[in-house]
Coordinates of C-alpha atoms in Angstrom, one line a residue:
M1 CA 107.7 -4.0 85.9
L2 CA 109.6 -0.9 84.9
R3 CA 109.2 2.6 86.4
N4 CA 110.2 5.8 84.6
V5 CA 109.9 9.4 85.7
Y6 CA 109.6 12.4 83.4
N7 CA 108.7 16.1 83.6
W8 CA 111.0 16.5 86.6
A9 CA 110.1 19.5 88.8
S10 CA 106.9 20.2 86.9
M11 CA 105.1 23.4 87.7
Y12 CA 101.9 21.3 87.8
K13 CA 100.9 19.4 90.9
T14 CA 100.7 15.6 90.5
S15 CA 100.4 12.6 92.8
F16 CA 104.0 11.7 92.4
W17 CA 107.0 13.8 93.5
F18 CA 110.5 13.7 95.0
V19 CA 111.2 15.5 98.3
I20 CA 114.1 17.8 97.8
K21 CA 115.8 20.8 99.4
D22 CA 117.8 23.2 97.1
S23 CA 118.8 26.0 99.5
F24 CA 120.3 26.3 103.0
G25 CA 119.4 29.2 105.3
G26 CA 121.1 28.1 108.5
M27 CA 119.3 28.5 111.8
E28 CA 117.5 31.6 110.5
E29 CA 115.3 29.6 108.1
L30 CA 113.9 27.5 111.0
S31 CA 111.1 28.4 113.3
S32 CA 112.0 29.5 116.8
K33 CA 110.9 26.1 118.2
M34 CA 113.0 24.3 115.6
R35 CA 116.1 26.4 116.3
N36 CA 115.8 25.4 120.0
Q37 CA 115.4 21.7 119.1
V38 CA 118.3 21.7 116.7
R39 CA 120.5 23.4 119.2
K40 CA 119.5 20.9 121.9
S41 CA 120.3 18.1 119.5
L42 CA 123.7 19.5 118.7
K43 CA 124.4 20.1 122.4
T44 CA 123.5 16.5 123.2
Y45 CA 125.0 14.7 120.2
D46 CA 128.1 14.7 118.0
V47 CA 127.2 14.4 114.3
C48 CA 129.9 13.4 112.0
R49 CA 130.8 11.6 108.8
V50 CA 132.4 8.3 109.5
S51 CA 134.1 5.4 107.7
A52 CA 132.4 2.3 106.4
S53 CA 134.3 0.3 109.1
E54 CA 132.7 2.5 111.8
I55 CA 129.2 1.9 110.4
L56 CA 130.0 -1.8 110.4
R57 CA 131.0 -1.5 114.0
V58 CA 128.0 0.4 115.4
G59 CA 125.3 0.4 112.7
F60 CA 123.6 -3.0 112.8
P61 CA 121.8 -2.7 116.2
I62 CA 120.5 0.7 115.0
F63 CA 119.1 -0.8 111.8
Q64 CA 117.6 -3.7 113.6
T65 CA 115.7 -1.8 116.3
A66 CA 114.6 0.9 113.8
L67 CA 113.0 -1.7 111.4
E68 CA 111.3 -3.5 114.3
N69 CA 109.5 -0.3 115.3
Y70 CA 108.1 0.7 111.9
K71 CA 104.4 1.3 112.0
V72 CA 104.1 -0.8 108.8
K73 CA 105.9 -4.2 109.0
A74 CA 109.2 -4.0 107.2
A75 CA 111.5 -6.8 106.0
Q76 CA 114.1 -7.5 108.7
I77 CA 117.8 -7.5 107.9
N78 CA 120.5 -9.8 109.2
M79 CA 124.1 -9.0 109.9
E80 CA 125.4 -10.7 106.7
T81 CA 123.0 -8.6 104.5
F82 CA 123.9 -5.4 106.4
E83 CA 127.7 -6.1 106.0
T84 CA 127.2 -6.8 102.3
R85 CA 125.3 -3.6 101.7
I86 CA 127.9 -1.5 103.5
R87 CA 130.8 -3.1 101.7
Q88 CA 129.2 -2.6 98.4
S89 CA 128.5 1.1 99.2
E90 CA 132.1 1.6 100.2
K91 CA 133.3 0.0 97.0
A92 CA 131.0 2.4 95.0
G93 CA 133.2 5.2 96.2
N94 CA 130.5 8.0 96.2
V95 CA 128.7 7.0 99.4
D96 CA 128.9 8.9 102.6
F97 CA 128.2 7.5 106.1
W98 CA 127.1 9.6 109.0
C99 CA 126.7 8.7 112.7
V100 CA 125.1 10.5 115.7
Y101 CA 126.8 9.8 119.0
E102 CA 125.5 10.7 122.4
K103 CA 128.2 13.0 123.9
E104 CA 127.9 11.7 127.4
T105 CA 128.1 8.0 126.7
H106 CA 129.7 8.0 123.2
K107 CA 126.9 5.6 122.1
A108 CA 125.9 5.7 118.5
V109 CA 122.1 6.3 118.3
A110 CA 121.4 7.2 114.7
L111 CA 123.0 6.9 111.3
A112 CA 122.6 8.0 107.7
I113 CA 123.8 6.6 104.3
N114 CA 123.9 9.1 101.4
T115 CA 124.9 8.8 97.8
L116 CA 126.8 11.8 96.4
Y117 CA 126.6 12.8 92.8
E118 CA 128.2 15.7 90.8
D119 CA 125.3 18.1 91.5
C120 CA 123.1 16.5 94.1
C121 CA 123.0 14.1 97.1
D122 CA 120.5 11.4 97.7
Y123 CA 119.6 10.8 101.3
N124 CA 119.1 7.0 101.0
T125 CA 118.9 5.8 104.5
M126 CA 118.3 7.3 108.0
K127 CA 117.8 5.1 111.0
A128 CA 117.7 5.9 114.7
V129 CA 117.2 3.9 117.9
P130 CA 113.5 4.5 118.6
A131 CA 114.0 5.3 122.3
Y132 CA 116.1 8.3 121.4
L133 CA 113.4 9.6 119.2
R134 CA 111.0 9.7 122.2
N135 CA 113.3 11.3 124.9
S136 CA 113.1 14.9 123.6
T137 CA 116.8 15.0 122.6
Y138 CA 116.0 15.1 118.8
P139 CA 118.9 13.1 117.3
Y140 CA 117.5 13.4 113.7
Y141 CA 117.3 17.2 114.0
G142 CA 121.0 17.7 114.4
L143 CA 121.8 15.0 111.8
I144 CA 119.5 16.5 109.1
Y145 CA 120.7 20.1 109.9
E146 CA 124.4 19.1 109.6
M147 CA 123.9 17.1 106.4
N148 CA 121.9 19.9 104.8
R149 CA 124.7 22.4 105.8
Y150 CA 127.5 20.1 104.6
Y151 CA 126.0 19.2 101.2
L152 CA 124.2 22.5 100.3
Q153 CA 126.5 25.0 101.8
E154 CA 129.9 23.5 102.1
L155 CA 129.9 21.3 99.0
G156 CA 127.5 23.5 97.1
V157 CA 125.4 20.7 95.5
K158 CA 122.2 21.9 93.7
Y159 CA 119.9 20.0 95.9
V160 CA 119.6 17.1 98.4
N161 CA 116.9 14.5 97.7
D162 CA 115.1 12.3 100.2
G163 CA 113.6 10.2 97.5
A164 CA 110.2 9.7 95.8
H165 CA 106.8 9.9 97.3
S166 CA 106.6 6.8 99.6
I167 CA 104.4 3.9 98.4
T168 CA 104.8 1.9 101.6
E169 CA 103.7 4.6 104.1
H170 CA 106.1 3.1 106.6
S171 CA 107.6 6.4 107.8
N172 CA 106.6 10.0 108.4
I173 CA 110.1 11.3 107.5
Q174 CA 109.1 13.1 104.3
P175 CA 106.2 15.2 105.8
F176 CA 108.6 16.0 108.7
L177 CA 111.3 17.2 106.3
I178 CA 108.8 19.4 104.5
D179 CA 107.3 20.8 107.6
K180 CA 110.4 21.3 109.7
F181 CA 113.3 21.8 107.4
H182 CA 111.6 23.4 104.4
F183 CA 112.1 20.6 101.9
R184 CA 109.7 20.8 99.0
K185 CA 107.9 18.6 96.6
A186 CA 109.4 18.4 93.1
Y187 CA 106.4 17.2 91.1
C188 CA 106.8 14.9 88.1
Q189 CA 105.0 12.3 86.1
L190 CA 105.2 8.6 86.7
Q191 CA 105.2 6.0 84.0
I192 CA 104.9 2.2 84.8
V193 CA 105.4 -0.6 82.3
Y194 CA 103.8 -3.9 83.5
Q195 CA 104.1 -7.4 82.2
W196 CA 100.7 -8.3 80.6
W197 CA 99.5 -10.5 83.4
M198 CA 100.4 -8.0 86.1
K199 CA 98.7 -5.2 84.2
I200 CA 95.4 -7.2 84.2
A201 CA 95.8 -7.9 88.0
V202 CA 96.4 -4.3 88.8
N203 CA 93.4 -3.1 86.8
I204 CA 91.2 -5.7 88.5
L205 CA 92.4 -4.9 92.0
F206 CA 92.7 -1.1 91.7
P207 CA 89.1 -0.3 92.7
F208 CA 89.7 -2.2 95.9
R209 CA 93.1 -0.9 96.7
K210 CA 92.1 0.6 100.1
Q211 CA 90.9 -2.8 101.3
I212 CA 93.9 -4.8 100.3
P213 CA 95.7 -6.0 103.4
V214 CA 98.9 -7.4 101.8
Q215 CA 101.5 -4.7 102.0
A216 CA 103.5 -5.7 98.9
V217 CA 100.3 -5.6 96.8
K218 CA 99.1 -2.4 98.4
A219 CA 102.4 -0.7 97.6
I220 CA 102.0 -1.6 93.9
L221 CA 98.4 -0.3 93.8
N222 CA 99.5 2.9 95.6
M223 CA 102.1 3.4 92.9
E224 CA 99.5 2.9 90.2
A225 CA 97.3 5.5 92.0
M226 CA 100.2 7.9 91.8
R227 CA 100.6 7.2 88.1
R228 CA 96.9 8.0 87.5
N229 CA 97.1 11.1 89.8
K230 CA 94.5 9.5 92.1
Y231 CA 96.5 9.1 95.2

């Protein structure tokens, strides 16, 4: 199966999009409530770019607990797989690592892994210890604010990108970014090329996609619905 995207940032609404932000307005662009929450986050936590070795030191427990608490069951990751991913990212040379540390305890409670290109930055991974997302200290708020500031204002990239419309529905991060941080949907068209047998299976199962319990199959059918603009 091959997936292609065309008509990037189309003026016409479709069922498939990327979630991007192409401007940074500082605290002034946020609502009064959001400004207070971001300030509380930055008062509680230190947000900084770190080395790959630091992510290797503190990151695995964050990954592990975050994946265990997804509302949709996600594939777990072991230490060896985690280390391999970080080493490969470091070798690529254009990957940034971020950490969020509780100021009082110096404990790492959240992280991000981003890929930086010439004119944009992909927010590939954000993970946080779930307990800190529920204690009204808002670690993600400070992390996202500082990353937006760094890439859009300091480096001057054209946009930051949180990725395509999710087909797994495992996270609410994209609606959160749109609602709270003024990310927007960059609409585009999705093209999928299936192997012949897979195309037949997708066409047979598509009318029953909402009843399919197997997450891997459901994700493919969700993607097909986006291709047909029926999602």
